Coordinates of C-alpha atoms in Angstrom, one line a residue:
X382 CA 72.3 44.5 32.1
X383 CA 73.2 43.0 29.2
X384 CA 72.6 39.3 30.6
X385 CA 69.0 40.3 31.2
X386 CA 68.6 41.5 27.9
X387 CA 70.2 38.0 26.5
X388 CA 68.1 36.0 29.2
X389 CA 64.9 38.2 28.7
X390 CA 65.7 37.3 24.6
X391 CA 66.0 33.7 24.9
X392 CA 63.0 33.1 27.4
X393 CA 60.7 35.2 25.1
X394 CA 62.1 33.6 21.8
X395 CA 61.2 29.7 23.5
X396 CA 57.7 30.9 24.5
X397 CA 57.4 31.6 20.4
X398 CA 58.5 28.5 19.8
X399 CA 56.2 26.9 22.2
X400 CA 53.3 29.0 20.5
X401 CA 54.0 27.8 17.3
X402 CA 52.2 25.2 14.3
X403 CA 53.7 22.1 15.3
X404 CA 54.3 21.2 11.3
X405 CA 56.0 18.1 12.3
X406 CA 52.5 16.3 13.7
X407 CA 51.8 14.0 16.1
X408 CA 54.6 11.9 17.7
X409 CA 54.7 8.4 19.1
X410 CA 57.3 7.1 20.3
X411 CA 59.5 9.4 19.8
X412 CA 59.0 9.6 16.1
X413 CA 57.2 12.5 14.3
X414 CA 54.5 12.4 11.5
X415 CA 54.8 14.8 8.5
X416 CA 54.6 15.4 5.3
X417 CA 56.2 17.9 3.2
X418 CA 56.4 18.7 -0.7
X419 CA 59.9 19.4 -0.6
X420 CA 61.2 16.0 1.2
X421 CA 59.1 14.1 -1.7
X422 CA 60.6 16.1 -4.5
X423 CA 58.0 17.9 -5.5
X424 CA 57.0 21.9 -6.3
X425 CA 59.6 24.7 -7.7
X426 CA 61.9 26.8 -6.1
X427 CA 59.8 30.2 -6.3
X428 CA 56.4 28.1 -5.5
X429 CA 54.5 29.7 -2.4
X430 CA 54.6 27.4 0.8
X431 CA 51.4 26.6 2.3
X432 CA 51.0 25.5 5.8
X433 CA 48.3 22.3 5.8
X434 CA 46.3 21.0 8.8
X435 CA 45.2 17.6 8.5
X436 CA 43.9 14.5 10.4
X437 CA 44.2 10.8 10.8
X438 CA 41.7 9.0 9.5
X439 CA 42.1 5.2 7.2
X440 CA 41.8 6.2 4.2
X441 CA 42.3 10.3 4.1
X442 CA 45.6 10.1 5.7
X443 CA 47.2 7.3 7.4
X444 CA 50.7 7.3 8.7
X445 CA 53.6 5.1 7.4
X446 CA 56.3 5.4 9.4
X447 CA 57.5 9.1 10.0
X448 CA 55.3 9.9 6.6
X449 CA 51.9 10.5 5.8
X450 CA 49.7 9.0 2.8
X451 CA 46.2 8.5 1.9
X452 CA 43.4 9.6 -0.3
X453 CA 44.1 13.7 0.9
X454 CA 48.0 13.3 0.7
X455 CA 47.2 12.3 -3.0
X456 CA 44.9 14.9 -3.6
X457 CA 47.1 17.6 -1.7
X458 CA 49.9 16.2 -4.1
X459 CA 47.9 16.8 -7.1
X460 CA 46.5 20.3 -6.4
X461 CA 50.2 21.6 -5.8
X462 CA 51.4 20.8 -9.3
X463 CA 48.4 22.1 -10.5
X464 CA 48.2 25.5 -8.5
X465 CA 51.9 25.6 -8.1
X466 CA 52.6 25.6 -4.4
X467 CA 54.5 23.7 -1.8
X468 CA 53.3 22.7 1.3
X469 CA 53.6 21.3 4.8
X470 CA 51.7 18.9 7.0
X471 CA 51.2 18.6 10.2
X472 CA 48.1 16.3 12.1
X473 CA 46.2 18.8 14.2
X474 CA 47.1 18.6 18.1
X475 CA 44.0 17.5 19.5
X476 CA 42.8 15.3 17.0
X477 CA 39.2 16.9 16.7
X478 CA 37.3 18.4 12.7
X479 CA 36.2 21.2 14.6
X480 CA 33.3 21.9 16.4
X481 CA 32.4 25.6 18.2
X482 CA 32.7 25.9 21.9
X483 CA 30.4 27.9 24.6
X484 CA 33.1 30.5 25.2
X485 CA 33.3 31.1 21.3
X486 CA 36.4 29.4 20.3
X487 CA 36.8 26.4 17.8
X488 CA 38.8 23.6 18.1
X489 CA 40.2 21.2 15.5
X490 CA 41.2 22.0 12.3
X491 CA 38.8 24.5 12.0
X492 CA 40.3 25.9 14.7
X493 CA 44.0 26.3 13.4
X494 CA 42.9 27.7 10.2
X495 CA 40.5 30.5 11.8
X496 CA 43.7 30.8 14.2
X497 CA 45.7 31.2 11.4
X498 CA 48.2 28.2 12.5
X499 CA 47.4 26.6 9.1
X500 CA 46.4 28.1 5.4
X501 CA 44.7 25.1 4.4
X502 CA 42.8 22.3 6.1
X503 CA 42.7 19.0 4.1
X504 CA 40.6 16.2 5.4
X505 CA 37.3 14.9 5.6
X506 CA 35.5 18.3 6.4
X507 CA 32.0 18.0 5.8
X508 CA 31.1 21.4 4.3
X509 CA 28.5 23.4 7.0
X510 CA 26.7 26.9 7.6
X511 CA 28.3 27.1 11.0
X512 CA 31.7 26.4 9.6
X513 CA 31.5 28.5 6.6
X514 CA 30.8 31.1 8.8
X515 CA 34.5 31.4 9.9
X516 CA 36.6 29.7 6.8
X517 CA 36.0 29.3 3.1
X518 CA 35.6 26.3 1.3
X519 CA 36.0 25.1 -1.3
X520 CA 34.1 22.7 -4.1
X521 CA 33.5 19.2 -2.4
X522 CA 36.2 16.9 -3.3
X523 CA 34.0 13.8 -2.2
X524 CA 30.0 13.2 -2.0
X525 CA 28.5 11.8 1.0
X526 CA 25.4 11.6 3.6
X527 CA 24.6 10.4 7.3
X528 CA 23.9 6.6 7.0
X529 CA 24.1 3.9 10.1
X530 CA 27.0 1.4 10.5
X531 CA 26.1 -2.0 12.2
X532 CA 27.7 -5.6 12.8
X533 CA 25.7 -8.0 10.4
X534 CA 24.8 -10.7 13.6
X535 CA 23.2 -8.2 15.5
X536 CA 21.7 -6.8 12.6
X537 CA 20.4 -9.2 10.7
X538 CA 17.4 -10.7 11.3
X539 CA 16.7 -14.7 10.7
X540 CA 14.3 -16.3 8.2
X541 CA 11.2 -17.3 9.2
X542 CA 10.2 -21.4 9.7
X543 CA 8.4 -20.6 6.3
X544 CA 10.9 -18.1 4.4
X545 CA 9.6 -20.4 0.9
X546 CA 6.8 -18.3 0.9
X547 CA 9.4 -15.1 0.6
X548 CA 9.0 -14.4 -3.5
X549 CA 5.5 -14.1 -3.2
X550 CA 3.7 -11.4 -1.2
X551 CA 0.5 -12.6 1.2
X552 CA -1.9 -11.0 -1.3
X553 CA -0.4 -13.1 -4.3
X554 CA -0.6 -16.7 -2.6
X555 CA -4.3 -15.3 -1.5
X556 CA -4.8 -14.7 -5.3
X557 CA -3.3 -17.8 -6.7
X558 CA -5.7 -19.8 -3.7
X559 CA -8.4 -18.3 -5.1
X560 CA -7.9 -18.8 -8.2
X561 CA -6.7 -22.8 -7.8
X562 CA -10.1 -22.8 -5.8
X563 CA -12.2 -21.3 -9.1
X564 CA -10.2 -23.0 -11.7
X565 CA -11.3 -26.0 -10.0
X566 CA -14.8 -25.2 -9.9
X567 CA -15.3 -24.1 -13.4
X568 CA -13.3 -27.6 -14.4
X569 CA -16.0 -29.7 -12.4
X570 CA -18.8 -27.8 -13.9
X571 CA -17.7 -27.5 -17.3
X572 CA -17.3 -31.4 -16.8
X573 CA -21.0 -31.8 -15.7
X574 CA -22.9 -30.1 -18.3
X575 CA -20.8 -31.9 -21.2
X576 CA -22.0 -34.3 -22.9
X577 CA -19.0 -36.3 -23.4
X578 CA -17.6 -36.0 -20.0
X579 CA -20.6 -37.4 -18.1
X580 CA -21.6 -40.6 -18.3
X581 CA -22.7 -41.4 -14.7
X582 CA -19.8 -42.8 -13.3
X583 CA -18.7 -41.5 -10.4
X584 CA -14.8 -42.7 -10.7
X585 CA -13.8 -41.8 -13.7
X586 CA -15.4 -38.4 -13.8
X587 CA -14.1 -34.9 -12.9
X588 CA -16.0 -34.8 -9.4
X589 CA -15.3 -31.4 -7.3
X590 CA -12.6 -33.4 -5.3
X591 CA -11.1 -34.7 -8.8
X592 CA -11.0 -31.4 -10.1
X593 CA -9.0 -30.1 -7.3
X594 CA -6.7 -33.2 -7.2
X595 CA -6.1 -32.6 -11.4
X596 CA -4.9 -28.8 -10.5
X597 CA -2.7 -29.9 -7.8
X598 CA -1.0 -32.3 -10.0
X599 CA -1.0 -29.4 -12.5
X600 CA 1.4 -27.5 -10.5
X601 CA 3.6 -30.5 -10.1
X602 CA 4.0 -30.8 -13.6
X603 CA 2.8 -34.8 -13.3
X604 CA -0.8 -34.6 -14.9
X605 CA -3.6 -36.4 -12.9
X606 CA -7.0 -38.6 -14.1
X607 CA -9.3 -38.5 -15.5
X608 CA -8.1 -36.9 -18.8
X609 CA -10.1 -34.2 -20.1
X610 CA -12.6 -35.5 -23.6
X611 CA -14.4 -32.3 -24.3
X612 CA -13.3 -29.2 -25.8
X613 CA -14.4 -26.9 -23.0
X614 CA -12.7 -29.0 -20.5
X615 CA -9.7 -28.9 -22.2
X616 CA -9.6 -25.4 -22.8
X617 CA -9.8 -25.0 -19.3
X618 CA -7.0 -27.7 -18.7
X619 CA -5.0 -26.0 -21.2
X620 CA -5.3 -22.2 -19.1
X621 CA -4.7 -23.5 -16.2
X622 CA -1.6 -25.4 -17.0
X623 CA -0.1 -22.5 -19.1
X624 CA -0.7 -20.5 -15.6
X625 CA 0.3 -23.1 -14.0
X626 CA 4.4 -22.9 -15.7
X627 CA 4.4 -19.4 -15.2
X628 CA 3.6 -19.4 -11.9
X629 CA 5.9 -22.1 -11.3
X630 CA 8.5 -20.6 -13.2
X631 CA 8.1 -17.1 -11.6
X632 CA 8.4 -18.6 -7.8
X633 CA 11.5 -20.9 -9.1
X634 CA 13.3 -17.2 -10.6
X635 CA 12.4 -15.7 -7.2
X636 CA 13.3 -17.9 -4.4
X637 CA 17.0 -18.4 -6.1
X638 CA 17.1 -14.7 -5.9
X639 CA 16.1 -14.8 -2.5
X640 CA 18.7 -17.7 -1.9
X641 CA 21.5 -15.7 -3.7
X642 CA 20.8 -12.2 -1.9
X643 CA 20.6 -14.1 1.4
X644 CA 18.4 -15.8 3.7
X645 CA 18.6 -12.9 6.4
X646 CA 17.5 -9.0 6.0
X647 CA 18.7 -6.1 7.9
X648 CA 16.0 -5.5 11.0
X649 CA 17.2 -1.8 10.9
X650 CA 16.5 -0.4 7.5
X651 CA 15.8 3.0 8.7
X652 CA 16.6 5.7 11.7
X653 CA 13.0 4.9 12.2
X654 CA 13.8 1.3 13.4
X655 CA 17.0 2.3 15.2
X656 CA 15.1 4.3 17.6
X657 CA 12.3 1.9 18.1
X658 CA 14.5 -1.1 18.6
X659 CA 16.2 -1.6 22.0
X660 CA 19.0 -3.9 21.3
X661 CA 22.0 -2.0 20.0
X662 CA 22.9 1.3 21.5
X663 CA 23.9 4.3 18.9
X664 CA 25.7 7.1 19.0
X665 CA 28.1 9.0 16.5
X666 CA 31.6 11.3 16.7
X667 CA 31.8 14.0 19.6
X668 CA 32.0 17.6 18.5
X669 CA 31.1 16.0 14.7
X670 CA 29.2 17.7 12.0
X671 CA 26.6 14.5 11.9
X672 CA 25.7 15.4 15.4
X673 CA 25.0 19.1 14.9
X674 CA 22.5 17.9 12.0
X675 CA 20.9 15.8 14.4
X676 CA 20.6 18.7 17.0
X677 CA 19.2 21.4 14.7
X678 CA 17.1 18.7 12.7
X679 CA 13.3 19.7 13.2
X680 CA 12.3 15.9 11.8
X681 CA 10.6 14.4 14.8
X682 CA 12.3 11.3 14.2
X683 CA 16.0 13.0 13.9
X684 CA 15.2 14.6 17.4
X685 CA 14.1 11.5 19.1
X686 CA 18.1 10.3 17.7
X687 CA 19.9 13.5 19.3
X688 CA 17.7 13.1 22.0
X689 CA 18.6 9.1 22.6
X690 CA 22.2 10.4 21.9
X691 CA 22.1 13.5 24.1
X692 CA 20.8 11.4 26.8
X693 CA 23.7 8.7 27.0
X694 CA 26.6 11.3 25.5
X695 CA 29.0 9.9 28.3
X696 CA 28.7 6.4 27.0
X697 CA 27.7 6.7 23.0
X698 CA 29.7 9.2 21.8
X699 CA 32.8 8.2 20.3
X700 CA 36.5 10.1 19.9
X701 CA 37.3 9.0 16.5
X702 CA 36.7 6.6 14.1
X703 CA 38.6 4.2 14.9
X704 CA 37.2 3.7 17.6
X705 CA 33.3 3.8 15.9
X706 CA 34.0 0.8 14.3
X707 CA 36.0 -1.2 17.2
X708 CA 32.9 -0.5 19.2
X709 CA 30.7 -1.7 17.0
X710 CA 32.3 -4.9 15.9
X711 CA 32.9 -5.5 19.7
X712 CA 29.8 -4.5 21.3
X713 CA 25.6 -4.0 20.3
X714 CA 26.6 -0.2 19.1
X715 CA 25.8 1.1 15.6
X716 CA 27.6 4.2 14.8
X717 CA 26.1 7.1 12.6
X718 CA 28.4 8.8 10.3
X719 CA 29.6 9.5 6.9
X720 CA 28.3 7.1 4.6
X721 CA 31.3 7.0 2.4
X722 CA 33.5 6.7 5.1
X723 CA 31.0 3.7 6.2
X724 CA 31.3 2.2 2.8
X725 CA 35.0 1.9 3.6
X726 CA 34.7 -0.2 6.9
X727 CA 32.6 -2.5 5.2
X728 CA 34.7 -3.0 2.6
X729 CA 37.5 -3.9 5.0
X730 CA 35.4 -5.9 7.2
X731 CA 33.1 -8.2 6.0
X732 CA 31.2 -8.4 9.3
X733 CA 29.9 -4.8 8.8
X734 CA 27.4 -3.5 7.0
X735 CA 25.3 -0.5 6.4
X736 CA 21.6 0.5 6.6
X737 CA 20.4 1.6 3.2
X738 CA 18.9 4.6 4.2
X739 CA 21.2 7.8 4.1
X740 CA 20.4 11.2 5.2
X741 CA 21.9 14.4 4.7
X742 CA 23.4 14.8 1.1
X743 CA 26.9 16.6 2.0
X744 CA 30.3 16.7 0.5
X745 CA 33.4 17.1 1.9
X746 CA 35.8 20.4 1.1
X747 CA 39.4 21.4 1.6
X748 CA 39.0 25.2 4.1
X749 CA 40.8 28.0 3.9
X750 CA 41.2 31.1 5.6
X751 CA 38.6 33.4 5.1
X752 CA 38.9 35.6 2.1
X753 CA 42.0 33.7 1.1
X754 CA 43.0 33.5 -2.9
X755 CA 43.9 30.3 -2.4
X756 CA 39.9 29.1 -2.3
X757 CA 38.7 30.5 -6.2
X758 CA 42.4 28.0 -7.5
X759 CA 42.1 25.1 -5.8
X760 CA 37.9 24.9 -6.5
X761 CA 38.8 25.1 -9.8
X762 CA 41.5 22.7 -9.7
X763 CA 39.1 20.1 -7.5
X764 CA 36.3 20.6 -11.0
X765 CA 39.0 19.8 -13.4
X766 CA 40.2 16.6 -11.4
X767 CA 36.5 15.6 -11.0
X768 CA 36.2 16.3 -14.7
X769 CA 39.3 14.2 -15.6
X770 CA 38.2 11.5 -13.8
X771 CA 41.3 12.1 -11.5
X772 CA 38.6 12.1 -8.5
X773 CA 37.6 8.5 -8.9
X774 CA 40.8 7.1 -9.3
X775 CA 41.4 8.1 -5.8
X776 CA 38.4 6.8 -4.9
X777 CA 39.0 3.7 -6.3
X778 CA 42.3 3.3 -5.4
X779 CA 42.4 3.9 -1.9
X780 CA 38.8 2.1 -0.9
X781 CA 39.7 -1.0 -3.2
X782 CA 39.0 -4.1 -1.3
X783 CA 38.6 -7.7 -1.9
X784 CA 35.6 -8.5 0.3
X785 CA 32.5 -7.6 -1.2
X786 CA 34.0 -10.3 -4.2
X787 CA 35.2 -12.9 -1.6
X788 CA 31.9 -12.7 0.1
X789 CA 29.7 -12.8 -3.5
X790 CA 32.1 -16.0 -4.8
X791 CA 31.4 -17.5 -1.5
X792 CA 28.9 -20.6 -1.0
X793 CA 27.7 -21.1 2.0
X794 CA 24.9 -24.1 2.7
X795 CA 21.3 -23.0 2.9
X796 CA 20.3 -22.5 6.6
X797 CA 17.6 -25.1 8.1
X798 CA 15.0 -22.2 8.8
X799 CA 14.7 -21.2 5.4
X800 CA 13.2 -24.2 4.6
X801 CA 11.7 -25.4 7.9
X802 CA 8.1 -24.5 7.1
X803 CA 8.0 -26.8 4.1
X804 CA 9.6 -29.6 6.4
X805 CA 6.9 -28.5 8.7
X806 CA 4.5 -29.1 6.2
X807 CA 5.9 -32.3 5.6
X808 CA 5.8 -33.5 8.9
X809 CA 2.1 -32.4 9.4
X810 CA 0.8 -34.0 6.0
X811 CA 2.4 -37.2 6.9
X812 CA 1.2 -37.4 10.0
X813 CA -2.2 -36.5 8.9
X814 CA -2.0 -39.3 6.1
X815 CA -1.3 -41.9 8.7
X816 CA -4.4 -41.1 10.9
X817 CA -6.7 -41.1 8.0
X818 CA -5.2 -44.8 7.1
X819 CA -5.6 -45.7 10.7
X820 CA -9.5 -44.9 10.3
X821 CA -9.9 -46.3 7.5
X822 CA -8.8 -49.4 8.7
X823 CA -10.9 -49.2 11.7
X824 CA -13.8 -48.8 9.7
X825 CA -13.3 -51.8 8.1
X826 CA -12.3 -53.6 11.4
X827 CA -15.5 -52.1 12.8
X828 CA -17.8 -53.3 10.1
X829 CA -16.0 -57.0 10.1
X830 CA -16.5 -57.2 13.7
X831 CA -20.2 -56.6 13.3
X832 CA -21.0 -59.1 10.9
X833 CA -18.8 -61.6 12.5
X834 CA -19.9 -61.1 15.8
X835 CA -16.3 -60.2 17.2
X836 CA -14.8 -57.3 19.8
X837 CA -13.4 -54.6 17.4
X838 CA -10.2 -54.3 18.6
X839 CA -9.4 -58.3 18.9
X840 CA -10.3 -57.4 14.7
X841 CA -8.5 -54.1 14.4
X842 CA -5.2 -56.4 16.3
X843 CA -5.7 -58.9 13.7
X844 CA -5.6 -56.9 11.0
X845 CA -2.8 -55.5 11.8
X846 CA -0.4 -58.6 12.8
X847 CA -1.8 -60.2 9.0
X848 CA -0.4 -56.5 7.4
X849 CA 2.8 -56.5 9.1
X850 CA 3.7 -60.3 9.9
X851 CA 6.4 -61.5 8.0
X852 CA 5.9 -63.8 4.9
X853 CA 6.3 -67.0 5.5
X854 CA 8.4 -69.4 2.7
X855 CA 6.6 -72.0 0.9
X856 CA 7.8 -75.6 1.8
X857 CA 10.2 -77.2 -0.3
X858 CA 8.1 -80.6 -1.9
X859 CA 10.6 -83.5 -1.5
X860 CA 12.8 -84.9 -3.8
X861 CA 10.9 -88.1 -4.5
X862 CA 7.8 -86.3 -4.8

């Protein structure tokens, strides 16, 4: 009897053990992940233990070895000293925040806290109705919003053949053609009804096509003839070259910002032009907070995103973050998520880059149990390290990165379709200059041939071969001569 008593003891005592917080984390390989306050030195002997859930995510908490670190190890650290407890980590067991199931039960960190597996939970837990239903929590340690995470060659959109024209809108080079088109008018007529200007020759006076040749060489800064004698004249020479350097000057200050800022612009600015593109694929975190916003969202265009992302969940939706950004530098994908979180990524690769719009202002918060005293202490604790400035050193510290410099000191050469409409121009005007001199020399040809009697071409053939023939050298006289 007594060996069934010691067998039904033991069997019962391994099925607690079974049951219990796994405080030691995840394992791989063999090795387990933890963190605890007494291993690192830190908390006093009569300090309260508290039993913290966390998960693994670059920067929050990373793992080093058997150890844990990151921007909530940190934090944890620093809200111990100050609320005077210790405290054990453990990574939650199936790697999920916490989302609520059909049958009623949550799963994730949420889920250990509300089971009472873990006092605290401290990660990047977006602060919700749905979640503050079960737990408390407490002032957000961190600030974000929903924003969309894409790889810059899918993204990015190239310059047009005539991406000069870029610092000017369409209505401004309409305006300044209309005014170059009226300057030159009022020059030519101004010209004509002074005395001084008008003399009855045709070549040296400001004719309707001389006026519009002088603004032209206005804008070039080289001046053109004939040179203005009257006053009127020259007050209108005078305005129009003083808006002339402005203009000149404001288009030279714009395209090098254009240049600097880059030649390319995001083709998704919005969740607007995700869903209307057809390209990349989206999708965001399974059982995540960002896609309950999107599923209770009554913005039609939020709805047509869950929808997109309802309809493809077996091939869009993502386990973890990690993963997110894998998939999107590997694959036309842009993830949505937590901004901040995205700010990160693109900090550490220099390939991503986010959409400016973000939706969704959220922060994220440390839960507790519900009801617990721990909650009031540590929200207080969180406003004096955000008052301190203690809040952005973290910040700063763990989402430092060299990129964003590397990439702003970095010269790159300007791309040819930046500038191909001005070559295009180019091209055209010479082209077009080459006919005109091909007519004019045919008219000539043409009215040679008539009064010499001759075919036009056998003209137009000679003219040519005396224009291009080679020179020939003048014979050397002799030396006796």
């Amino acid at each position: 009897m007594d060996k069934v008593l010691q067998v039904t003891f033991r069997v019962f005592h391994a099925l607690l053990l079974l049951g219990a917080p796994n405080w030691t984390g995840a394992t791989e390989d063999g090795d387990s992940i933890s963190r605890d306050s007494d291993s690192v030195g830190e908390g006093g002997k009569d300090w309260p233990t508290v039993y913290v859930t966390t998960i693994l995510e670059d920067p929050y908490v990373m793992a080093r070895g058997t150890e844990l670190e990151g921007y909530c190890i940190d934090l944890l650290e620093k809200l111990s000293r100050m609320v005077h407890f210790k405290y054990k980590v453990g990574v939650v067991k199936d790697g999920k925040y916490g989302a609520l199931s059909p049958n009623g039960n949550w799963s994730g960190m949420i889920g250990e806290v509300v089971g009472k597996e873990a006092d605290l939970a401290v990660a990047p837990l977006t602060i919700t109705s749905v979640r503050e239903d079960v737990v408390d929590f407490t002032q957000p340690f961190l600030h974000t919003g929903i924003g969309i995470l894409l790889e810059k060659d899918s993204a990015l959109e190239e310059a047009s053949l005539f991406h000069f024209l870029t610092p000017f809108s369409k209505e401004t080079w309409a305006g300044i053609f209309v005014a170059y088109l009226f300057s030159s008018l009022c020059l030519f007529l101004a010209a004509r009804m002074s005395p001084r200007e008008w003399d009855g020759n045709e070549e040296v006076c400001f004719t309707f096509l001389n006026s519009l040749w002088f603004g032209v060489g206005a804008f070039t800064l080289q001046g053109a003839v004939p040179r203005p004698k009257s006053l009127s004249v020259r007050l209108i020479t005078a305005i129009w070259w003083l808006f002339s350097i402005v203009l000149l000057t404001a288009y030279i200050a714009g395209f090098s910002f254009v240049l600097e800022s880059g030649s390319e612009q995001l083709s998704i600015q919005t969740f607007e032009d995700l869903v209307k593109q057809r390209q990349l694929e989206f999708g965001t975190m399974e059982g995540s907070s960002t896609l309950l916003y999107f599923k209770n969202s009554k913005n039609p265009i939020q709805q047509m995103v869950y929808e997109s992302m309802n309809k493809k969940k077996d091939t869009v939706l993502v386990k973890n973050y990690q993963e997110a950004i894998q998939r999107v530098l590997d694959s036309n994908y842009a993830f949505i998520g937590e901004s901040i979180s995205q700010d990160l990524a693109v900090a550490r690769h220099c390939n991503l880059v986010r959409s400016p719009e973000v939706l969704g202002a959220r922060g994220f918060g440390l839960a507790t149990q519900k009801g617990s005293p721990w909650t009031n202490k540590l929200s207080v604790a969180i406003l004096k390290l955000g008052e301190s400035g203690e809040l952005d050193y973290l910040r700063s510290k763990w989402w430092e990165s060299s990129c964003s410099q590397e990439d702003h000191d970095k010269w790159s050469p300007l791309k040819p379709q930046a500038l191909g409409g001005i070559f295009l121009i180019l091209a055209l005007g010479l082209a077009l200059g080459m006919i005109i001199a091909v007519v004019e020399l045919s008219k000539k040809s043409r009215h040679t041939a008539e009064q010499e009697k001759k075919s036009c071409c056998a003209v137009f053939t000679k003219e040519l071969s005396q224009r291009f023939q080679p020179r020939k050298a003048k014979p050397q006289e002799s030396a006796g001569k």
